[in-house]
Amino acid sequence: MVLHKLSINKPIKLFVALITALLGGYLFQLIHIPIPWLLGPMIAVLLGSNVFKERYTWPTPIRDAGLIIVGYTIGLSMTATALHEMAIQLPSMLLMTLLLMLLCVSLAYFISKLSGMNFKTALLGSIPGGLTQMVILAEETESINLTIVTVLQVVRLMMIVVCVPLLVFSPIMGNQHTVEPLIQTVTTSTASWGALVPNIFIFAVISVSCALLGNKIKFPTAFLLGPAFSTAIIQLFGLHGPALPTMMINAAQIMIGIQVGLMLKPAQLNHKLQIISLAIGSSLVLLIGSFGLSFIFMQLHAISKSTALLSLAPGGMDQMGIIAHEINANLSVVVGYQLFRTFFIFFAVPPLLRMIFKYSASKEIIKNSPS
């Protein structure tokens, strides 16, 4: 009898989570919040699951399916043309990205000292441009407060999306345009359902296989990076990967957002005002740091202030790209640098973080061991 009751309750809880997420996504889209179908479900399910405890459930395999879809879309952007453009300015891109990462590490160090949170949590919360991956990586890493990581990442995203357009269209940059239409999320290029056939079946089988294989060999964020790597490689061999319909991309974000919302535990967030204040402060410092780096960038290449700032701004490639288009900045440079940083964060940062964490753990063991 008890088992029968549980089997009925689980589908109901899953349905409640899905309905809550859809309402949250629709509301966020209505009020033009960035990435509404990720943040909307995440916030709605977070609130719902904390008000109505034990009424929500969301199986991890569904979240993993969403990650595979997102990974595939990332792989689509790694075309031969995009990689060639990045190769031309690779030294500058690498320098600027490393300087930005160094700023993030410094911010994480000061946040950890000021707040008392561990350095791992502060670092994963401070790295820009990878909300989904940083949250998934935080889930896979020991001694991480997932709620703090998510708060830091979401506050940074909101600050960048709002502040960068205001700065770009300010008298400092010499550009004039209405900002309101720009504070919206622009998804990757999409296609109709019919255009998916037949290539999507090949990409689907290989993406899922690489995700499962990566997970089996403990590859970091395997369900995201496995499909991204495999899709990019297949495209380099000449097979075209079809763009996904908007509905499928939104569905993938919902699958991930619900799981993240259920993992967040506000009760575990001590000193809430302090954490939010630090999140806002660090986001402002990161924006100012990006602004400063843009002047170095201008010395290396003959580009405008707006192009330099949009190339280095720690926001999403879609938002920065549409602003660049509106003000006639060098779109290829902006997208190239944003794309490079995205790839760097997705592919290079996880192993680097694991090395840093392992080194830090070994130092702690040596420090605490009896002499």
CSV table of C-alpha atoms in Angstrom, one decimal:
chain,number,residue,atom,x,y,z
A,1,MET,CA,0.0,0.0,0.0
A,2,VAL,CA,2.8,2.4,0.9
A,3,LEU,CA,4.7,1.6,-2.3
A,4,HIS,CA,1.6,2.2,-4.4
A,5,LYS,CA,1.1,5.5,-2.7
A,6,LEU,CA,4.7,6.6,-3.4
A,7,SER,CA,4.3,5.5,-7.1
A,8,ILE,CA,1.3,7.8,-7.4
A,9,ASN,CA,2.8,10.7,-5.5
A,10,LYS,CA,6.0,10.9,-7.6
A,11,PRO,CA,4.3,11.6,-10.9
A,12,ILE,CA,2.1,14.2,-9.2
A,13,LYS,CA,5.2,15.9,-7.6
A,14,LEU,CA,6.9,15.9,-11.0
A,15,PHE,CA,3.8,17.5,-12.6
A,16,VAL,CA,3.6,20.2,-9.9
A,17,ALA,CA,7.3,21.0,-10.5
A,18,LEU,CA,6.8,21.3,-14.2
A,19,ILE,CA,3.7,23.5,-13.9
A,20,THR,CA,5.5,25.8,-11.4
A,21,ALA,CA,8.5,26.0,-13.8
A,22,LEU,CA,6.3,26.9,-16.8
A,23,LEU,CA,4.6,29.7,-14.9
A,24,GLY,CA,7.9,31.0,-13.7
A,25,GLY,CA,9.4,31.0,-17.2
A,26,TYR,CA,6.4,32.6,-18.7
A,27,LEU,CA,6.4,35.4,-16.1
A,28,PHE,CA,10.1,36.1,-16.5
A,29,GLN,CA,9.7,36.2,-20.3
A,30,LEU,CA,6.7,38.6,-19.9
A,31,ILE,CA,8.8,41.1,-17.9
A,32,HIS,CA,11.9,40.6,-20.1
A,33,ILE,CA,14.2,39.0,-17.6
A,34,PRO,CA,17.4,37.6,-19.1
A,35,ILE,CA,17.4,33.8,-19.9
A,36,PRO,CA,13.8,33.6,-18.7
A,37,TRP,CA,13.4,29.9,-19.2
A,38,LEU,CA,16.3,29.1,-17.0
A,39,LEU,CA,16.0,31.7,-14.3
A,40,GLY,CA,12.2,31.7,-14.2
A,41,PRO,CA,11.8,27.9,-13.4
A,42,MET,CA,14.7,28.1,-11.0
A,43,ILE,CA,13.3,30.9,-8.9
A,44,ALA,CA,9.7,29.6,-9.1
A,45,VAL,CA,10.6,26.1,-8.1
A,46,LEU,CA,12.9,27.5,-5.4
A,47,LEU,CA,10.0,29.5,-3.8
A,48,GLY,CA,7.4,26.7,-4.4
A,49,SER,CA,9.5,23.9,-2.9
A,50,ASN,CA,10.4,26.0,0.2
A,51,VAL,CA,6.7,27.0,0.8
A,52,PHE,CA,5.2,23.6,0.0
A,53,LYS,CA,7.8,21.2,1.3
A,54,GLU,CA,7.9,17.7,0.0
A,55,ARG,CA,5.6,18.5,-2.9
A,56,TYR,CA,8.2,18.7,-5.7
A,57,THR,CA,10.5,16.1,-7.4
A,58,TRP,CA,12.6,16.1,-10.5
A,59,PRO,CA,14.7,13.1,-11.6
A,60,THR,CA,18.4,13.8,-12.4
A,61,PRO,CA,18.2,12.0,-15.8
A,62,ILE,CA,15.8,14.7,-17.0
A,63,ARG,CA,18.3,17.4,-16.0
A,64,ASP,CA,21.0,15.4,-17.8
A,65,ALA,CA,18.9,15.4,-20.9
A,66,GLY,CA,18.6,19.1,-20.8
A,67,LEU,CA,22.4,19.4,-20.4
A,68,ILE,CA,23.0,17.3,-23.5
A,69,ILE,CA,20.7,19.6,-25.5
A,70,VAL,CA,22.6,22.7,-24.2
A,71,GLY,CA,25.9,21.0,-24.9
A,72,TYR,CA,24.9,20.3,-28.5
A,73,THR,CA,24.0,24.0,-29.0
A,74,ILE,CA,27.4,25.0,-27.7
A,75,GLY,CA,29.1,22.6,-30.1
A,76,LEU,CA,27.2,24.1,-33.0
A,77,SER,CA,28.9,27.5,-32.5
A,78,MET,CA,32.3,25.9,-32.8
A,79,THR,CA,32.4,26.0,-36.6
A,80,ALA,CA,35.5,26.1,-38.7
A,81,THR,CA,34.9,29.8,-39.5
A,82,ALA,CA,34.6,30.7,-35.8
A,83,LEU,CA,37.7,28.7,-34.8
A,84,HIS,CA,39.7,30.3,-37.7
A,85,GLU,CA,38.7,33.8,-36.5
A,86,MET,CA,39.7,33.0,-33.0
A,87,ALA,CA,43.0,31.5,-34.1
A,88,ILE,CA,44.0,34.8,-35.8
A,89,GLN,CA,43.8,36.8,-32.5
A,90,LEU,CA,44.5,33.8,-30.2
A,91,PRO,CA,47.3,35.5,-28.2
A,92,SER,CA,45.3,38.6,-27.5
A,93,MET,CA,42.2,36.5,-26.6
A,94,LEU,CA,44.2,34.3,-24.3
A,95,LEU,CA,45.9,37.3,-22.6
A,96,MET,CA,42.6,39.2,-22.0
A,97,THR,CA,40.8,36.1,-20.8
A,98,LEU,CA,43.6,35.2,-18.4
A,99,LEU,CA,43.7,38.7,-17.0
A,100,LEU,CA,39.9,38.6,-16.5
A,101,MET,CA,40.2,35.2,-14.8
A,102,LEU,CA,43.0,36.5,-12.6
A,103,LEU,CA,40.7,39.4,-11.5
A,104,CYS,CA,38.0,36.8,-10.7
A,105,VAL,CA,40.4,34.7,-8.6
A,106,SER,CA,41.4,37.9,-6.7
A,107,LEU,CA,37.8,38.8,-6.1
A,108,ALA,CA,37.0,35.3,-4.9
A,109,TYR,CA,39.9,35.5,-2.4
A,110,PHE,CA,38.7,38.8,-1.0
A,111,ILE,CA,35.1,37.5,-0.8
A,112,SER,CA,36.2,34.5,1.1
A,113,LYS,CA,38.2,36.6,3.5
A,114,LEU,CA,35.4,39.1,4.0
A,115,SER,CA,32.6,36.7,4.4
A,116,GLY,CA,34.3,33.6,5.9
A,117,MET,CA,33.0,31.3,3.1
A,118,ASN,CA,35.4,28.8,1.7
A,119,PHE,CA,37.5,29.8,-1.3
A,120,LYS,CA,36.1,27.0,-3.5
A,121,THR,CA,32.6,28.4,-3.1
A,122,ALA,CA,33.7,32.0,-3.7
A,123,LEU,CA,35.7,31.1,-6.8
A,124,LEU,CA,32.9,29.1,-8.5
A,125,GLY,CA,30.5,32.0,-7.8
A,126,SER,CA,32.9,34.6,-9.2
A,127,ILE,CA,33.8,33.0,-12.6
A,128,PRO,CA,31.8,34.8,-15.3
A,129,GLY,CA,29.9,33.5,-18.3
A,130,GLY,CA,29.0,30.0,-17.3
A,131,LEU,CA,26.0,29.9,-14.9
A,132,THR,CA,24.9,26.4,-15.9
A,133,GLN,CA,28.4,24.9,-15.9
A,134,MET,CA,29.5,26.5,-12.7
A,135,VAL,CA,26.3,25.3,-10.9
A,136,ILE,CA,26.8,21.8,-12.2
A,137,LEU,CA,30.5,21.8,-11.4
A,138,ALA,CA,29.6,23.1,-7.9
A,139,GLU,CA,27.3,20.1,-7.5
A,140,GLU,CA,30.1,17.7,-8.4
A,141,THR,CA,32.7,19.3,-6.1
A,142,GLU,CA,33.0,18.6,-2.4
A,143,SER,CA,32.7,21.4,0.3
A,144,ILE,CA,30.8,23.7,-2.0
A,145,ASN,CA,27.7,25.8,-0.9
A,146,LEU,CA,25.6,25.5,-4.1
A,147,THR,CA,23.1,28.2,-2.9
A,148,ILE,CA,25.9,30.8,-2.5
A,149,VAL,CA,27.4,29.9,-5.9
A,150,THR,CA,24.1,30.3,-7.6
A,151,VAL,CA,23.3,33.6,-5.8
A,152,LEU,CA,26.7,35.1,-6.8
A,153,GLN,CA,26.3,33.9,-10.4
A,154,VAL,CA,22.7,35.1,-10.8
A,155,VAL,CA,23.4,38.6,-9.3
A,156,ARG,CA,26.4,39.0,-11.5
A,157,LEU,CA,24.4,38.1,-14.6
A,158,MET,CA,21.6,40.5,-13.8
A,159,MET,CA,24.1,43.3,-13.0
A,160,ILE,CA,26.1,42.9,-16.2
A,161,VAL,CA,23.0,42.6,-18.4
A,162,VAL,CA,21.6,45.9,-17.0
A,163,CYS,CA,24.8,47.9,-16.5
A,164,VAL,CA,26.7,47.2,-19.7
A,165,PRO,CA,23.9,48.6,-22.0
A,166,LEU,CA,23.7,51.7,-19.8
A,167,LEU,CA,27.5,52.1,-19.9
A,168,VAL,CA,27.8,51.5,-23.7
A,169,PHE,CA,25.0,54.0,-24.5
A,170,SER,CA,26.3,56.6,-22.0
A,171,PRO,CA,28.2,59.8,-23.1
A,172,ILE,CA,31.5,58.1,-22.0
A,173,MET,CA,31.3,55.8,-25.0
A,174,GLY,CA,29.7,58.4,-27.3
A,175,ASN,CA,26.9,56.1,-28.4
A,176,GLN,CA,23.2,57.0,-28.3
A,177,HIS,CA,20.4,54.5,-28.4
A,178,THR,CA,17.4,53.4,-26.4
A,179,VAL,CA,18.4,50.7,-24.0
A,180,GLU,CA,15.1,49.0,-23.3
A,181,PRO,CA,14.9,46.7,-26.3
A,182,LEU,CA,18.4,45.4,-25.5
A,183,ILE,CA,17.7,44.1,-22.1
A,184,GLN,CA,16.3,40.9,-23.5
A,185,THR,CA,17.8,37.5,-24.2
A,186,VAL,CA,18.5,36.5,-27.8
A,187,THR,CA,18.7,32.8,-28.3
A,188,THR,CA,21.0,31.0,-30.7
A,189,SER,CA,19.8,30.7,-34.3
A,190,THR,CA,16.9,28.3,-34.4
A,191,ALA,CA,15.2,26.2,-37.1
A,192,SER,CA,11.9,24.4,-37.8
A,193,TRP,CA,11.3,20.8,-36.6
A,194,GLY,CA,11.4,19.6,-40.2
A,195,ALA,CA,14.9,20.9,-40.8
A,196,LEU,CA,16.3,18.7,-38.1
A,197,VAL,CA,15.9,15.5,-40.2
A,198,PRO,CA,18.0,13.5,-40.9
A,199,ASN,CA,21.3,14.8,-39.4
A,200,ILE,CA,19.8,15.3,-35.9
A,201,PHE,CA,19.6,11.5,-35.4
A,202,ILE,CA,23.4,11.1,-36.0
A,203,PHE,CA,24.2,14.0,-33.7
A,204,ALA,CA,21.7,12.8,-31.1
A,205,VAL,CA,23.2,9.3,-30.9
A,206,ILE,CA,26.8,10.5,-30.8
A,207,SER,CA,26.0,13.3,-28.2
A,208,VAL,CA,24.2,10.9,-25.9
A,209,SER,CA,26.9,8.3,-26.2
A,210,CYS,CA,29.7,10.8,-25.5
A,211,ALA,CA,27.8,12.2,-22.5
A,212,LEU,CA,27.3,8.7,-21.0
A,213,LEU,CA,30.9,7.7,-21.8
A,214,GLY,CA,32.2,11.0,-20.3
A,215,ASN,CA,30.1,10.4,-17.2
A,216,LYS,CA,31.4,6.9,-16.8
A,217,ILE,CA,35.1,8.0,-16.9
A,218,LYS,CA,34.3,10.9,-14.5
A,219,PHE,CA,34.9,13.6,-17.1
A,220,PRO,CA,33.9,17.0,-15.5
A,221,THR,CA,30.4,18.1,-16.4
A,222,ALA,CA,30.2,15.2,-18.9
A,223,PHE,CA,26.6,15.7,-19.9
A,224,LEU,CA,27.4,19.2,-21.1
A,225,LEU,CA,31.0,18.9,-22.5
A,226,GLY,CA,30.6,15.5,-24.1
A,227,PRO,CA,28.0,16.6,-26.6
A,228,ALA,CA,29.8,20.0,-27.1
A,229,PHE,CA,33.1,18.3,-28.0
A,230,SER,CA,31.5,15.6,-30.2
A,231,THR,CA,29.3,18.0,-32.1
A,232,ALA,CA,32.2,20.4,-32.8
A,233,ILE,CA,34.4,17.5,-34.1
A,234,ILE,CA,31.6,16.1,-36.3
A,235,GLN,CA,31.1,19.5,-37.9
A,236,LEU,CA,34.8,19.9,-38.5
A,237,PHE,CA,34.6,16.7,-40.6
A,238,GLY,CA,31.9,18.4,-42.8
A,239,LEU,CA,28.6,17.1,-41.4
A,240,HIS,CA,26.2,20.0,-40.7
A,241,GLY,CA,24.5,20.1,-37.3
A,242,PRO,CA,20.9,21.5,-37.6
A,243,ALA,CA,20.0,24.4,-35.3
A,244,LEU,CA,17.4,23.5,-32.7
A,245,PRO,CA,13.9,25.0,-32.5
A,246,THR,CA,13.4,27.7,-29.8
A,247,MET,CA,10.9,25.4,-28.0
A,248,MET,CA,13.5,22.7,-27.6
A,249,ILE,CA,16.1,25.1,-26.3
A,250,ASN,CA,13.6,26.5,-23.8
A,251,ALA,CA,12.6,23.0,-22.7
A,252,ALA,CA,16.3,22.2,-22.0
A,253,GLN,CA,16.6,25.3,-19.8
A,254,ILE,CA,13.5,24.3,-17.9
A,255,MET,CA,14.9,20.8,-17.3
A,256,ILE,CA,18.0,22.3,-15.8
A,257,GLY,CA,16.3,25.2,-14.0
A,258,ILE,CA,13.9,23.0,-12.0
A,259,GLN,CA,16.8,20.8,-10.8
A,260,VAL,CA,18.8,23.8,-9.7
A,261,GLY,CA,15.8,25.3,-8.0
A,262,LEU,CA,15.3,22.2,-6.0
A,263,MET,CA,19.0,22.0,-5.0
A,264,LEU,CA,19.0,25.5,-3.6
A,265,LYS,CA,18.6,25.7,0.2
A,266,PRO,CA,18.0,29.3,1.4
A,267,ALA,CA,17.9,28.1,5.0
A,268,GLN,CA,21.6,27.2,4.6
A,269,LEU,CA,22.5,30.7,3.5
A,270,ASN,CA,23.8,32.5,6.6
A,271,HIS,CA,24.2,36.3,6.6
A,272,LYS,CA,21.9,36.7,3.5
A,273,LEU,CA,22.3,40.5,3.3
A,274,GLN,CA,26.1,40.2,3.5
A,275,ILE,CA,26.2,37.6,0.7
A,276,ILE,CA,23.9,39.6,-1.6
A,277,SER,CA,25.9,42.8,-0.9
A,278,LEU,CA,29.2,41.0,-1.7
A,279,ALA,CA,27.6,39.7,-4.9
A,280,ILE,CA,26.6,43.2,-6.0
A,281,GLY,CA,29.9,44.7,-5.0
A,282,SER,CA,32.0,42.0,-6.7
A,283,SER,CA,29.9,42.3,-9.9
A,284,LEU,CA,30.6,46.0,-10.0
A,285,VAL,CA,34.3,45.5,-9.4
A,286,LEU,CA,34.3,42.9,-12.2
A,287,LEU,CA,32.6,45.4,-14.6
A,288,ILE,CA,35.0,48.1,-13.7
A,289,GLY,CA,37.9,45.7,-14.2
A,290,SER,CA,36.5,44.7,-17.6
A,291,PHE,CA,36.3,48.4,-18.4
A,292,GLY,CA,40.0,48.9,-17.5
A,293,LEU,CA,41.1,45.8,-19.5
A,294,SER,CA,39.3,47.3,-22.5
A,295,PHE,CA,41.8,50.1,-22.6
A,296,ILE,CA,44.7,47.6,-22.7
A,297,PHE,CA,42.8,45.9,-25.5
A,298,MET,CA,42.6,49.2,-27.4
A,299,GLN,CA,46.3,49.6,-27.2
A,300,LEU,CA,46.9,46.1,-28.7
A,301,HIS,CA,44.4,46.6,-31.6
A,302,ALA,CA,42.9,49.5,-33.5
A,303,ILE,CA,39.3,49.1,-32.2
A,304,SER,CA,36.7,51.4,-30.7
A,305,LYS,CA,36.0,51.7,-26.9
A,306,SER,CA,32.6,50.1,-27.4
A,307,THR,CA,34.0,47.1,-29.3
A,308,ALA,CA,36.7,46.6,-26.6
A,309,LEU,CA,34.3,46.8,-23.7
A,310,LEU,CA,31.7,44.5,-25.3
A,311,SER,CA,34.4,42.0,-26.2
A,312,LEU,CA,35.5,41.8,-22.6
A,313,ALA,CA,32.3,42.4,-20.7
A,314,PRO,CA,31.6,39.3,-18.5
A,315,GLY,CA,28.1,38.8,-19.8
A,316,GLY,CA,26.4,36.6,-22.4
A,317,MET,CA,27.5,36.5,-26.0
A,318,ASP,CA,24.0,37.0,-27.1
A,319,GLN,CA,23.4,40.2,-25.2
A,320,MET,CA,26.8,41.7,-26.1
A,321,GLY,CA,26.4,40.7,-29.7
A,322,ILE,CA,23.0,42.5,-30.2
A,323,ILE,CA,24.4,45.6,-28.5
A,324,ALA,CA,27.4,45.5,-30.8
A,325,HIS,CA,25.1,45.3,-33.8
A,326,GLU,CA,22.9,48.2,-32.6
A,327,ILE,CA,25.9,50.6,-32.3
A,328,ASN,CA,27.8,49.3,-35.4
A,329,ALA,CA,30.7,48.0,-33.3
A,330,ASN,CA,33.0,45.3,-34.8
A,331,LEU,CA,30.6,42.4,-34.4
A,332,SER,CA,33.1,39.7,-35.4
A,333,VAL,CA,35.6,40.8,-32.8
A,334,VAL,CA,32.9,41.0,-30.0
A,335,VAL,CA,31.5,37.6,-30.8
A,336,GLY,CA,35.0,36.1,-31.3
A,337,TYR,CA,36.2,37.2,-27.9
A,338,GLN,CA,33.0,36.3,-26.1
A,339,LEU,CA,33.0,32.9,-27.8
A,340,PHE,CA,36.6,32.3,-26.9
A,341,ARG,CA,36.0,33.1,-23.2
A,342,THR,CA,32.9,30.8,-23.2
A,343,PHE,CA,35.0,28.0,-24.6
A,344,PHE,CA,37.8,28.7,-22.2
A,345,ILE,CA,35.4,28.6,-19.3
A,346,PHE,CA,33.7,25.4,-20.5
A,347,PHE,CA,36.8,23.5,-21.4
A,348,ALA,CA,39.8,24.8,-19.6
A,349,VAL,CA,38.4,26.2,-16.3
A,350,PRO,CA,37.0,22.9,-14.8
A,351,PRO,CA,40.4,21.0,-15.0
A,352,LEU,CA,42.2,24.1,-13.8
A,353,LEU,CA,39.8,24.5,-10.8
A,354,ARG,CA,40.3,20.8,-9.9
A,355,MET,CA,44.1,21.3,-9.9
A,356,ILE,CA,43.7,24.4,-7.7
A,357,PHE,CA,41.4,22.6,-5.3
A,358,LYS,CA,43.6,19.6,-5.1
A,359,TYR,CA,46.7,21.8,-4.4
A,360,SER,CA,44.8,23.7,-1.8
A,361,ALA,CA,43.6,20.5,-0.1
A,362,SER,CA,47.1,19.1,0.0
A,363,LYS,CA,48.4,22.3,1.5
A,364,GLU,CA,45.7,22.1,4.2
A,365,ILE,CA,46.6,18.5,5.0
A,366,ILE,CA,50.3,19.5,5.3
A,367,LYS,CA,49.4,22.5,7.5
A,368,ASN,CA,47.2,20.4,9.8
A,369,SER,CA,49.5,17.4,10.0
A,370,PRO,CA,51.6,17.1,13.2
A,371,SER,CA,55.2,18.2,12.8
